[in-house]
Structure formats: structure tokens, C-alpha cells
Short mmCIF file of C-alpha atoms in Angstrom, two decimals:
data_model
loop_
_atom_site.label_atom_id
_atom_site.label_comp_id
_atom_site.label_asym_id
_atom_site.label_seq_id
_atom_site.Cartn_x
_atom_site.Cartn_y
_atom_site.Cartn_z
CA UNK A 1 -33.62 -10.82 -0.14
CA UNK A 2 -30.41 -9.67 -0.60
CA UNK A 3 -30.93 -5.67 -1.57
CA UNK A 4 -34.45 -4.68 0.03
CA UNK A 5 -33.97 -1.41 0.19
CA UNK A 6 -32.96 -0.72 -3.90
CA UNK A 7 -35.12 2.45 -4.45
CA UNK A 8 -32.87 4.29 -1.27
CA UNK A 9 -29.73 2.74 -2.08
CA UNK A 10 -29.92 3.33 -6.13
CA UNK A 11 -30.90 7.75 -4.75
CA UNK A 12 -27.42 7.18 -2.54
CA UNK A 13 -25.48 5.46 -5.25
CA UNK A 14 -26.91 7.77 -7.48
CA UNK A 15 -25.68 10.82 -5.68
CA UNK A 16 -22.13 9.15 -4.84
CA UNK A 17 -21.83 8.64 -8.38
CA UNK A 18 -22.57 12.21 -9.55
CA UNK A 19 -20.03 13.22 -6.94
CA UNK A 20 -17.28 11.08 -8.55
CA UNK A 21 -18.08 12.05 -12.00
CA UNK A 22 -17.97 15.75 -10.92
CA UNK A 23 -15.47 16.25 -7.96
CA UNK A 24 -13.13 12.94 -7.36
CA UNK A 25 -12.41 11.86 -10.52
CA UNK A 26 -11.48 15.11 -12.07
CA UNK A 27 -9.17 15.44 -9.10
CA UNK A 28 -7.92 11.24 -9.67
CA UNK A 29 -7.27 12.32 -13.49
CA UNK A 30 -5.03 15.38 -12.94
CA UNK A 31 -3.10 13.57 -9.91
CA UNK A 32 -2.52 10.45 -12.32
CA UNK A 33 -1.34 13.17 -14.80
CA UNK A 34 1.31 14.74 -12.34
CA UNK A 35 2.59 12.30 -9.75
CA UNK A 36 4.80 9.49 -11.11
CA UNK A 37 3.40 6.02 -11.46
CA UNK A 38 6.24 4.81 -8.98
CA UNK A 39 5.25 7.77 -6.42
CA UNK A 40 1.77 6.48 -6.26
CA UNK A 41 2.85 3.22 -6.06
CA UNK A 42 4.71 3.90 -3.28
CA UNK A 43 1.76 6.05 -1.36
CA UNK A 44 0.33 2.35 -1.71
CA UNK A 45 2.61 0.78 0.25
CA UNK A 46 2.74 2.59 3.14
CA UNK A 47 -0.65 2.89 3.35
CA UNK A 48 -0.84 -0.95 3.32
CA UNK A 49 2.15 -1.21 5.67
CA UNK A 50 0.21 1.07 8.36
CA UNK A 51 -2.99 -1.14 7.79
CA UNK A 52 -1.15 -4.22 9.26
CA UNK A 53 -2.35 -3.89 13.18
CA UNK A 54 -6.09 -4.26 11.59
CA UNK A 55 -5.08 -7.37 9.52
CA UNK A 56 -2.83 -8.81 12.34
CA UNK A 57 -5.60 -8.14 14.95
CA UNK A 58 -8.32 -9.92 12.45
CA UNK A 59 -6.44 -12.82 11.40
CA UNK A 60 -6.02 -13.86 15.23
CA UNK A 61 -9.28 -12.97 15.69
CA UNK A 62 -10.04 -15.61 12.92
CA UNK A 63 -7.23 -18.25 15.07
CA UNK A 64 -5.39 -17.79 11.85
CA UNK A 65 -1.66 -18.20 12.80
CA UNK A 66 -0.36 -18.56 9.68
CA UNK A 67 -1.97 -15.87 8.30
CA UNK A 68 -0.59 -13.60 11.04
CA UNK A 69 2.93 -14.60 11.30
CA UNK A 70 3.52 -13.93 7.69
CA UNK A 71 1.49 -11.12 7.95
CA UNK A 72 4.07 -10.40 10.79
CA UNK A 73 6.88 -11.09 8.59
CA UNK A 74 5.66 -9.16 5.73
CA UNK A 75 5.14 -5.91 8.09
CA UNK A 76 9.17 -6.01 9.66
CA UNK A 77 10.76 -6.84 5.94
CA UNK A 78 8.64 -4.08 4.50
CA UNK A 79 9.02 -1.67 7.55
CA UNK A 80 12.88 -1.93 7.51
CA UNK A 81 14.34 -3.01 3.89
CA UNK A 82 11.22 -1.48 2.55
CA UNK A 83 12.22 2.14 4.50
CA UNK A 84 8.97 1.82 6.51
CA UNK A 85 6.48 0.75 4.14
CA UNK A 86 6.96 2.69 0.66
CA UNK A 87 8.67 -0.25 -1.14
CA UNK A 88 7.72 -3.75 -1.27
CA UNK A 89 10.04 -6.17 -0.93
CA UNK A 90 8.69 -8.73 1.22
CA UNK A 91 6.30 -9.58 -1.96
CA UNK A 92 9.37 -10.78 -3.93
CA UNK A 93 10.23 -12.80 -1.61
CA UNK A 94 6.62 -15.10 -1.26
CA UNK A 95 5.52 -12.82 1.70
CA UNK A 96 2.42 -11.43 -0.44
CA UNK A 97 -0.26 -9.14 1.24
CA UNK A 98 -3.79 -10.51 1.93
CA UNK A 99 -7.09 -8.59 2.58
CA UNK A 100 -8.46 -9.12 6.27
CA UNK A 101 -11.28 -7.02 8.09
CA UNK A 102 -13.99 -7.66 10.82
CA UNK A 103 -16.85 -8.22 8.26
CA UNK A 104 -14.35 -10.78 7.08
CA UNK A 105 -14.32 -11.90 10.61
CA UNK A 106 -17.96 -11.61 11.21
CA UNK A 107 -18.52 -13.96 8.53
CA UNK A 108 -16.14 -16.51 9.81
CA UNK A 109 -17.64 -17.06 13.31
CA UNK A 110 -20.79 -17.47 11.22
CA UNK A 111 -22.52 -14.41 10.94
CA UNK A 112 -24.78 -13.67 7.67
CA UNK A 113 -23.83 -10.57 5.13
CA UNK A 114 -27.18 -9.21 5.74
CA UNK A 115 -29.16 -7.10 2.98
CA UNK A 116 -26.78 -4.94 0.45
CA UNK A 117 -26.20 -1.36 1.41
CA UNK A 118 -24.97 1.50 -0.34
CA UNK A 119 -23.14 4.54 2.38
CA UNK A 120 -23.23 8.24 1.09
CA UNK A 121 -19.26 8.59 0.62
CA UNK A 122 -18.40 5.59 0.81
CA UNK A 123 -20.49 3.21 -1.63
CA UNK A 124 -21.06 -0.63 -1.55
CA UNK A 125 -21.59 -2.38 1.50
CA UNK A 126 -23.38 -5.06 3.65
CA UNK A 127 -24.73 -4.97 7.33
CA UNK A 128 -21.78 -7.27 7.95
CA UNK A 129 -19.38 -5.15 6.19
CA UNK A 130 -20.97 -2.02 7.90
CA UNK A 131 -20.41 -3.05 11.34
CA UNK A 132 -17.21 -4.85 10.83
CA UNK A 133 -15.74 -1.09 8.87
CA UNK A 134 -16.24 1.02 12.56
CA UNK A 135 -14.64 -1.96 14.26
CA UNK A 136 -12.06 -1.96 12.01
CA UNK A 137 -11.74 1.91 12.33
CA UNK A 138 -11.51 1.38 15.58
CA UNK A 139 -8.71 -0.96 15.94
CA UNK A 140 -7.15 1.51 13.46
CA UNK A 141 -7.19 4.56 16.03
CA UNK A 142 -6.21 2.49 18.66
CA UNK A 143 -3.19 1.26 16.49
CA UNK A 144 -2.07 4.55 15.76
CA UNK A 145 -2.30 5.90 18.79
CA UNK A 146 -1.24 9.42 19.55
CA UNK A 147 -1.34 10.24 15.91
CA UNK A 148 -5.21 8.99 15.48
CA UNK A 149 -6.10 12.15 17.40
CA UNK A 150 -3.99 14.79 15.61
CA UNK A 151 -6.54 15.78 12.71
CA UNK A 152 -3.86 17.89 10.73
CA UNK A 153 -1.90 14.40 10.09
CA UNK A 154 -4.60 11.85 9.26
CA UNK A 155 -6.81 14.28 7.58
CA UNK A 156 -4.32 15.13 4.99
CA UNK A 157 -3.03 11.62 4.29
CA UNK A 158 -6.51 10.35 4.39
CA UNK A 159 -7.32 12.77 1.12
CA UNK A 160 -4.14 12.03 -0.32
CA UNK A 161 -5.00 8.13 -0.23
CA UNK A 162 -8.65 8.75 -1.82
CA UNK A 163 -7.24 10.30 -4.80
CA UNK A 164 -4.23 7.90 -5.01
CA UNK A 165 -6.71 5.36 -4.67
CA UNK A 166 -8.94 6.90 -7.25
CA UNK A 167 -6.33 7.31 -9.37
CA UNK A 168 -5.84 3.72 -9.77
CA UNK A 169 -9.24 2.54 -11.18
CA UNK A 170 -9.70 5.66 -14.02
CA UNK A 171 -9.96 3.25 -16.92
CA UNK A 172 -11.38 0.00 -15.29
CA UNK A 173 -14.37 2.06 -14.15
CA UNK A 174 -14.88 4.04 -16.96
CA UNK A 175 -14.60 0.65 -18.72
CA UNK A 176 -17.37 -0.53 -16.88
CA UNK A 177 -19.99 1.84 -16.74
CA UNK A 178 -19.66 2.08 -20.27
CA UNK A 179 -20.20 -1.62 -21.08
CA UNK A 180 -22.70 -1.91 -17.77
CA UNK A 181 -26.48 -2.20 -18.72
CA UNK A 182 -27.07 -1.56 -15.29
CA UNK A 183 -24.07 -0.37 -13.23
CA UNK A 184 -25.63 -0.28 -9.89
CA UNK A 185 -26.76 -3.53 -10.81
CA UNK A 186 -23.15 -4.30 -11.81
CA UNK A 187 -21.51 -3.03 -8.67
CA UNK A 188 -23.68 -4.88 -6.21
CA UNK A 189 -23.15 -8.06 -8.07
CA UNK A 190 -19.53 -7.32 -8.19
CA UNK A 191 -19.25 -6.62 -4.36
CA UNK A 192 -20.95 -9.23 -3.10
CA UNK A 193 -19.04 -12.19 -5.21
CA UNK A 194 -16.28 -9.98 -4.21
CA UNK A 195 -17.01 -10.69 -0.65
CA UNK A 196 -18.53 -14.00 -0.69
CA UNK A 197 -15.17 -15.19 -2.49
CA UNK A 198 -13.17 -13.69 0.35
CA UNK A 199 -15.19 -15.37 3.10
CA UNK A 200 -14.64 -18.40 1.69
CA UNK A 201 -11.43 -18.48 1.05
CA UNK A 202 -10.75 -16.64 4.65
CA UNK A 203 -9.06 -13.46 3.08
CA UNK A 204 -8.26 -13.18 -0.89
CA UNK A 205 -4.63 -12.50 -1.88
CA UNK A 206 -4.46 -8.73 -3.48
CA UNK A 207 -4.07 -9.39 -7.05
CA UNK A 208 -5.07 -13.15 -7.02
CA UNK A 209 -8.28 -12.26 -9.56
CA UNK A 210 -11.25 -11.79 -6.99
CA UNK A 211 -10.53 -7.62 -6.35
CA UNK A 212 -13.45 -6.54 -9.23
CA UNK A 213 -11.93 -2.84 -8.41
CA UNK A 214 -11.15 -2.07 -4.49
CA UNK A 215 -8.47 0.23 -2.98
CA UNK A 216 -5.20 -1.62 -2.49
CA UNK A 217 -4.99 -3.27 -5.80
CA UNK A 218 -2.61 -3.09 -8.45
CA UNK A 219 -2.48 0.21 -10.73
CA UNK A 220 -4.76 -0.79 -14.31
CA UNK A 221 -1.99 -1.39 -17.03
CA UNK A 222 -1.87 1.40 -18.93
#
């Protein structure tokens, strides 16, 4: 059974919904009002660029050398020509970023998704995907090291990421719960294939067609 605890996760979804409609997307439509496309484009970037020790750690994890030597490649083009991560260059030249985390992991060495979730704040998610996320924010403190613990640094850029984020799905989701009969419905469905299709194919390119609406994609065409 793949979502056996519906009545609790449609209250959560519920109330994360109510706080998007009322708090974060207000917020996402006034940022996408003032900051330039290009400037959000490039708040992107770097927060892709400073994900790389997760995806790097996952793909060998995975025994995916491939994978991590471009993802290696990608990270020192992008870090230097790119002037440490806010352009993206290494995409123009066939080095294009992939999506890579533990419950990606977790369901390579064979481990089942589990039953559907839904996190207060957060939103759709899996057993799998549940545990593999603190692993994941784990390696991520680790990785950053001294900055991890200074609050007054990550606490900031980790708002201003949200809203860029945010900011980049206005019409697509708007879009959808408009045409949605059910849009919890709608977003389980849409996670899962989501993350079935990544499983499968050990990591989706961002922007190859299977991101339904996750951070880290491209900006929706005006």
C-alpha cells in the first residue's frame, strides 16, 4: 500500500499548503517581482555548486565513476570560470548537472521506497527519501565544515534559497492546482514517478523531462 497513512498526511499537506498560499508564496511573488531573472538564476548555481560533496559522496556510494568524475569536472569548471558557482559554464560544454541523494542510493543497493509521507515544512516524501534527506544533511554539514555551525551564515542563505526556489515554480503550481481534481492526489502521483524514474535511471539529468516541479530546475518560461 503505497500511502497508508492518507487521512494524517492529507491534515499535514493540508496545513503546508495553507502556509504556502498565505506566507511563502506571497513572499516568492514579490522576490520574482524585484530580483532580476539572471540574479536568481545565479543564486541557483551556487547553491548547486555547494551541493556537489553530497552528489560526489552518493554517486561513489552508488560505484558510479562516471557519474562522479564529471560530476568532479563540472564542480572545478564551474568553481573557477564559473567565479565559484554563480555561472554555469561547464553545462555548455556537455558537463550537465544530475540529481543524486541517499534515498537515491538507498534504492540502488535495493532498498524499497516504503509508504508515501508528507513532512510539515517540507512536503512529499517516502521512508526511503526520509532517511536518505538526514543522511544527506549530514554529509552536507560535514562538507561545509566550519561554516555548517555558524547559524548567522546558513540560516540566511537557507531562506534566501526557499524563496528563490519558490520563486521558480509560481505559475507551474498555480497551473496545477487549478487543473488538479485532486492535488494531493496529484502531488503524490507526481513524486513518486518522479522518484521511481530517477531510481531507475540511477539519477535524472535536471531538465531532461522527469523534474514534475523540484528545487534546482529551470525557471518556468515566462
Amino acid at each position: 500500500m503505497i500511502d497508508p497513512w492518507e487521512n494524517t498526511n492529507r491534515k499535514v499537506f493540508a496545513f503546508n499548503e495553507a502556509l504556502d498560499i498565505h506566507a511563502l508564496q506571497p513572499v516568492a511573488r514579490e522576490w520574482d517581482r524585484l530580483i532580476p531573472d539572471a540574479v536568481q538564476k545565479m543564486l541557483t548555481n551556487f547553491r548547486s555548486n555547494l551541493h556537489y560533496p553530497v552528489v560526489l559522496i552518493n554517486d561513489l556510494f552508488q560505484a558510479n565513476l562516471k557519474a562522479a568524475a564529471l560530476e568532479t569536472g563540472r564542480f572545478l569548471v564551474n568553481t573557477t570560470l564559473g567565479f565559484g558557482g554563480l555561472f554555469d559554464p561547464a553545462t555548455t560544454w556537455a558537463l550537465p548537472r544530475y540529481d543524486q541523494d541517499f534515498g537515491l542510493t538507498l534504492g540502488h543497493w535495493g532498498v524499497d521506497m516504503g509508504p508515501y509521507l508528507v513532512i510539515p515544512l517540507i512536503g512529499a516524501s517516502t521512508a526511503r527519501d526520509l532517511s536518505g534527506g538526514l543522511v544527506d544533511a549530514g554529509l552536507g554539514v560535514v562538507s561545509m565544515g566550519p561554516l555548517a555551525i555558524a547559524w548567522y551564515i546558513t540560516a540566511p542563505l537557507q531562506t534566501v534559497q526557499t524563496i528563490n526556489s519558490r520563486a521558480a515554480y509560481l505559475k507551474i503550481v498555480e497551473e496545477n492546482r487549478r487543473a488538479a481534481f485532486d492535488y494531493y492526489s496529484f502531488v503524490r502521483d507526481a513524486y513518486l514517478q518522479h522518484r521511481e524514474n530517477q531510481a531507475r535511471e540511477g539519477g535524472a539529468q535536471v531538465g531532461s523531462g522527469n523534474d514534475i516541479y523540484y528545487p534546482d530546475t529551470e525557471k518556468d518560461s515566462p
